[in-house]
GROMACS .gro file of C-alpha atoms in nm:
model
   31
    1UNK     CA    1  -1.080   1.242   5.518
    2UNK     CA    2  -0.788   1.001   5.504
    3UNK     CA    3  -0.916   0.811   5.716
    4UNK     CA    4  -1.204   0.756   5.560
    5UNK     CA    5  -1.098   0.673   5.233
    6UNK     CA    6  -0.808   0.409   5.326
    7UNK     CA    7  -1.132   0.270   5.554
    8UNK     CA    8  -1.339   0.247   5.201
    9UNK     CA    9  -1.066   0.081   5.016
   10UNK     CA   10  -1.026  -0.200   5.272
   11UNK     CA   11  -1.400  -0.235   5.259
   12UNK     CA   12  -1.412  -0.240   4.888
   13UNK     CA   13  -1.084  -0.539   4.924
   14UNK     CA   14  -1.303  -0.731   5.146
   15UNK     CA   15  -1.607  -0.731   4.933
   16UNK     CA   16  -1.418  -0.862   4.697
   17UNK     CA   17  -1.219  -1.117   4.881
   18UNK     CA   18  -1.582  -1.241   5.000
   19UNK     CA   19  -1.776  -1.241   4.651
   20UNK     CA   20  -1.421  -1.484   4.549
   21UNK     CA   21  -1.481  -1.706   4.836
   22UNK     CA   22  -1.884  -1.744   4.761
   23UNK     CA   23  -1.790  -1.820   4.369
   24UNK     CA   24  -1.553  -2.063   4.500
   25UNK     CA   25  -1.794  -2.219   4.732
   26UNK     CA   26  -2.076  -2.211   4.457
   27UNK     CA   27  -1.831  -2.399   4.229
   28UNK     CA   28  -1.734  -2.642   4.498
   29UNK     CA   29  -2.153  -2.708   4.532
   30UNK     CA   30  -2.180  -2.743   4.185
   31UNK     CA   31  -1.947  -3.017   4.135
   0.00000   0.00000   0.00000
């Protein structure tokens, strides 16, 4: 079970590091 969650939390922390690197490439394209 620990396992587990500490694998969910590092999924959640890339899912975010990767929607932050799409808005920063989506900025970069709009400009």
């Amino acid at each position: 079970m620990s396992n587990s969650h500490a694998s969910t939390a590092e999924t959640d922390q890339n899912q975010g590091n990767e929607l932050k690197t799409v808005c920063n490439s989506d900025s970069v394209n709009v400009t």
